[in-house]
XYZ file of C-alpha atoms in Angstrom:
302
model
C 66.488 149.855 129.797
C 62.828 149.884 131.625
C 59.811 152.136 129.724
C 56.535 152.209 129.275
C 56.114 152.544 124.955
C 55.030 156.515 124.264
C 55.092 157.981 120.719
C 56.252 161.529 119.736
C 53.373 164.001 117.891
C 55.728 166.614 116.684
C 57.634 166.849 120.269
C 54.665 165.952 122.728
C 53.620 162.567 124.067
C 51.194 160.122 122.624
C 50.919 157.559 125.597
C 50.232 154.120 124.793
C 49.973 152.563 128.069
C 50.705 149.363 128.950
C 47.985 146.860 131.303
C 46.209 149.483 130.069
C 43.014 146.999 130.935
C 44.272 145.490 133.280
C 45.021 148.677 134.703
C 41.511 150.098 134.603
C 40.013 146.958 135.651
C 42.174 146.853 138.979
C 41.529 150.183 140.171
C 37.463 149.295 140.269
C 36.444 152.184 138.483
C 32.783 152.940 139.280
C 30.216 156.197 138.626
C 31.407 159.786 140.074
C 34.787 158.258 142.261
C 37.376 160.249 142.081
C 41.026 159.013 140.649
C 44.630 160.248 141.286
C 47.255 159.264 138.466
C 50.547 159.899 139.979
C 52.545 160.442 136.939
C 50.177 161.422 134.572
C 52.733 161.725 131.211
C 51.070 161.896 128.181
C 47.676 161.092 129.846
C 46.657 157.351 128.204
C 45.950 155.645 131.454
C 43.856 158.814 132.678
C 42.063 158.796 129.268
C 41.163 155.214 130.199
C 39.890 155.799 133.907
C 38.223 159.199 132.810
C 36.067 156.791 129.674
C 35.058 153.305 132.166
C 32.355 154.807 134.102
C 29.878 158.473 133.768
C 31.490 160.878 135.997
C 34.869 159.808 136.794
C 36.928 162.760 138.439
C 40.799 162.826 137.826
C 43.388 164.543 139.400
C 46.282 164.627 137.036
C 49.871 165.368 138.447
C 53.362 165.312 136.903
C 56.747 166.650 137.893
C 57.697 167.437 134.137
C 56.219 170.087 133.113
C 56.279 169.376 129.392
C 54.263 165.560 130.057
C 51.731 167.861 131.672
C 51.338 170.193 129.058
C 50.281 167.360 126.882
C 48.349 165.677 128.676
C 45.702 168.902 129.422
C 45.680 168.587 125.494
C 44.909 164.939 125.327
C 42.130 165.174 128.192
C 40.517 168.521 126.924
C 37.306 167.282 126.345
C 36.631 166.161 129.519
C 37.135 169.999 131.233
C 36.419 170.681 134.415
C 35.922 166.800 136.203
C 39.932 166.738 135.204
C 42.965 169.248 137.952
C 46.671 168.658 136.335
C 49.052 169.782 139.080
C 53.012 170.156 138.874
C 53.736 168.169 140.564
C 56.596 164.890 141.672
C 53.720 162.595 143.434
C 56.103 162.491 146.770
C 55.844 166.411 147.350
C 52.204 166.414 147.147
C 49.805 167.191 149.924
C 47.553 163.533 150.131
C 44.783 164.411 151.732
C 42.564 161.678 153.597
C 39.988 159.522 151.922
C 40.186 161.508 148.741
C 40.176 158.879 146.357
C 38.751 155.884 145.051
C 41.534 154.759 143.534
C 45.154 155.888 142.975
C 47.861 154.898 140.184
C 51.054 155.533 139.948
C 53.361 154.361 136.942
C 56.884 154.047 137.091
C 58.450 154.099 133.899
C 60.947 157.168 131.985
C 58.620 157.133 129.020
C 60.193 157.031 124.982
C 59.341 160.816 124.797
C 61.820 161.087 127.524
C 64.656 159.344 125.799
C 63.915 160.183 122.117
C 63.866 163.811 122.590
C 67.624 163.995 122.897
C 68.149 167.312 124.355
C 66.835 165.721 127.886
C 69.798 163.835 128.161
C 68.200 160.326 129.163
C 69.621 158.710 125.529
C 73.255 158.441 124.856
C 71.607 157.720 120.680
C 71.993 161.305 120.167
C 74.486 164.432 121.689
C 73.040 166.087 123.996
C 73.335 167.093 127.428
C 73.750 165.116 130.213
C 70.874 166.530 132.368
C 68.242 163.791 133.005
C 65.833 166.315 135.308
C 62.277 165.451 135.674
C 61.389 168.020 136.879
C 63.365 170.623 135.274
C 62.928 173.577 137.733
C 65.632 170.962 139.852
C 69.405 172.185 140.366
C 71.393 168.779 139.701
C 71.738 167.345 136.750
C 73.837 164.382 135.126
C 76.512 166.591 134.657
C 77.159 167.465 137.685
C 76.887 164.298 138.843
C 79.312 162.644 136.423
C 81.828 165.605 137.034
C 81.757 166.098 140.482
C 81.333 162.782 142.947
C 84.677 161.375 143.663
C 85.531 157.808 142.265
C 84.021 155.749 145.089
C 80.305 157.588 145.357
C 80.163 156.596 141.437
C 81.444 153.108 141.889
C 78.729 152.690 144.145
C 75.912 154.890 142.520
C 76.616 152.251 139.739
C 76.789 149.326 141.279
C 73.577 149.839 143.633
C 70.884 151.425 141.717
C 72.193 149.965 137.282
C 73.204 147.005 139.808
C 76.438 146.871 136.783
C 79.176 144.540 138.347
C 81.679 146.152 136.852
C 80.987 149.778 138.423
C 84.503 149.673 139.940
C 86.436 149.624 136.831
C 83.441 152.049 134.971
C 84.073 155.092 137.079
C 87.893 154.912 137.767
C 88.166 155.497 134.076
C 84.965 158.084 134.196
C 87.062 159.817 136.924
C 89.908 159.584 134.366
C 88.628 160.756 131.416
C 86.282 163.779 133.069
C 84.639 166.104 132.441
C 82.251 164.716 130.583
C 79.840 166.911 127.991
C 77.699 165.148 125.817
C 76.037 161.657 126.299
C 78.082 160.098 123.421
C 80.954 161.732 125.425
C 80.295 159.452 128.329
C 78.836 156.154 126.727
C 82.106 155.836 124.411
C 83.764 156.280 127.812
C 81.382 153.433 129.518
C 82.198 150.956 126.156
C 85.597 151.475 126.401
C 86.065 150.752 129.960
C 84.627 147.250 129.924
C 86.008 143.914 128.228
C 85.335 143.801 124.665
C 82.747 140.336 124.562
C 81.929 142.654 127.075
C 81.377 146.151 124.792
C 79.495 144.217 122.209
C 76.894 142.394 124.280
C 72.932 141.862 124.209
C 72.747 145.412 125.673
C 75.427 148.168 125.549
C 77.074 148.929 128.764
C 76.205 152.467 128.816
C 72.768 150.833 129.746
C 72.709 150.316 133.364
C 74.987 153.535 134.329
C 72.699 155.438 133.124
C 69.602 154.516 134.496
C 71.430 155.226 138.168
C 72.134 158.292 136.982
C 68.447 159.295 136.489
C 68.001 157.408 139.480
C 70.249 159.718 141.258
C 69.579 162.365 139.622
C 65.893 162.476 140.424
C 66.000 161.054 143.443
C 63.401 158.307 142.353
C 63.572 155.806 144.859
C 62.994 158.252 147.961
C 60.741 159.547 145.715
C 58.817 156.544 145.633
C 59.770 155.213 149.581
C 57.610 158.586 150.668
C 54.674 158.475 148.394
C 54.285 154.058 149.301
C 54.316 155.904 152.601
C 51.589 158.628 152.609
C 49.789 157.474 149.041
C 47.796 154.734 150.888
C 46.053 157.571 153.347
C 44.644 159.780 150.939
C 42.051 156.557 149.684
C 38.682 156.137 151.024
C 38.378 152.985 152.533
C 37.791 149.998 150.052
C 39.682 152.076 147.674
C 42.764 150.505 145.608
C 46.105 151.852 144.575
C 47.752 150.871 141.348
C 51.474 150.626 140.727
C 53.452 149.837 137.475
C 57.136 149.497 138.012
C 59.772 148.666 134.924
C 62.807 146.952 137.326
C 63.310 145.327 140.737
C 65.064 148.052 142.423
C 61.090 149.274 141.804
C 59.130 146.495 142.248
C 60.923 145.394 146.041
C 59.810 148.247 147.255
C 56.346 148.735 145.914
C 55.888 145.089 146.927
C 56.976 145.659 150.989
C 55.235 148.710 150.626
C 52.057 147.814 150.122
C 53.005 144.952 152.077
C 54.109 145.981 154.980
C 51.361 149.002 154.768
C 48.213 148.540 158.374
C 46.759 150.284 156.090
C 46.121 148.177 152.840
C 45.475 144.761 152.019
C 47.395 143.318 148.836
C 44.861 142.030 145.960
C 48.038 140.854 143.699
C 50.122 137.526 145.106
C 51.951 137.469 142.292
C 52.269 140.354 140.087
C 49.689 141.096 136.797
C 52.249 141.291 133.564
C 51.072 142.129 129.969
C 49.486 139.507 127.795
C 51.040 137.549 124.300
C 48.980 140.174 122.757
C 50.362 143.145 124.134
C 53.807 142.141 124.143
C 53.284 141.510 120.552
C 52.254 145.063 120.182
C 54.482 146.266 122.969
C 58.156 144.463 123.215
C 58.592 147.314 125.777
C 55.731 146.191 128.342
C 57.575 142.923 128.876
C 59.079 144.458 131.798
C 56.316 146.201 133.188
C 54.921 144.810 136.697
C 51.466 145.756 138.060
C 50.359 145.252 141.964
C 47.177 146.665 143.321
C 45.722 147.174 146.957
C 42.836 147.783 148.504
C 42.322 150.212 151.481
C 40.930 148.755 154.646
C 38.500 149.674 157.275
C 39.404 150.554 160.986
C 37.678 147.112 161.437
C 40.403 145.762 159.172
C 37.908 144.848 155.865
C 38.906 145.901 152.638
C 35.280 147.308 151.060
C 33.764 148.790 147.795
């Protein structure tokens, strides 16, 4: 499962950002610039942006109130240089020519996986929740217990790239209702062949990824963000996006390349160097792509 590394202090984020140096260099952070962190999380990337040059201003948004609260605490020293907004990055109102740089880090955090009550992980028994924004109504339990077999098989295959999707969906429908993450994970494990059950990753991993993507409508949100965010850049401003699996990376790659407002600066995605991989194995799947806003003559300036 894709994720960025984050530790826990009590029940809070302690954000160790992936590809941190590459992000700051890629955004070309400049003195007095205004930047948007569209997925602030615990504020790790935001802190680096704020520290990269003098008088940097930052708008920080996140759909998760726990994340936003942690970021406010960890970035408190920057005072009114930071504005915090509770929003999904697809719902944010992007005003034209506002930001010198925009960052989106699409990884699900260790915080979410390590907080059992949020229902993202099957390592601990918890309600099937998986909502990033806990104000929304749809939960993973609703999907698992109410959607029909064909719909479940489809999302497991499409969003989890699970080749045994039909077999797993059939078993789930036979055994439901499910209340907890561990009940669901066990049913999935016993629906697959023995050799698959004890493979490198738990057989429920891809199904849980698919559920999380569906519950939070992640790919539709990403599509909207890619369509709207470039307009908010000033000419020469840059957008940097970190993705963690091919379902995210493909639309990022094509969205940046196909935008008439952008010039792609990364022919190939930037990935973690050996030192970071040694310190943070979870950075292995991270891919960073960067593009720059062009002016009306088609030139990328800064």
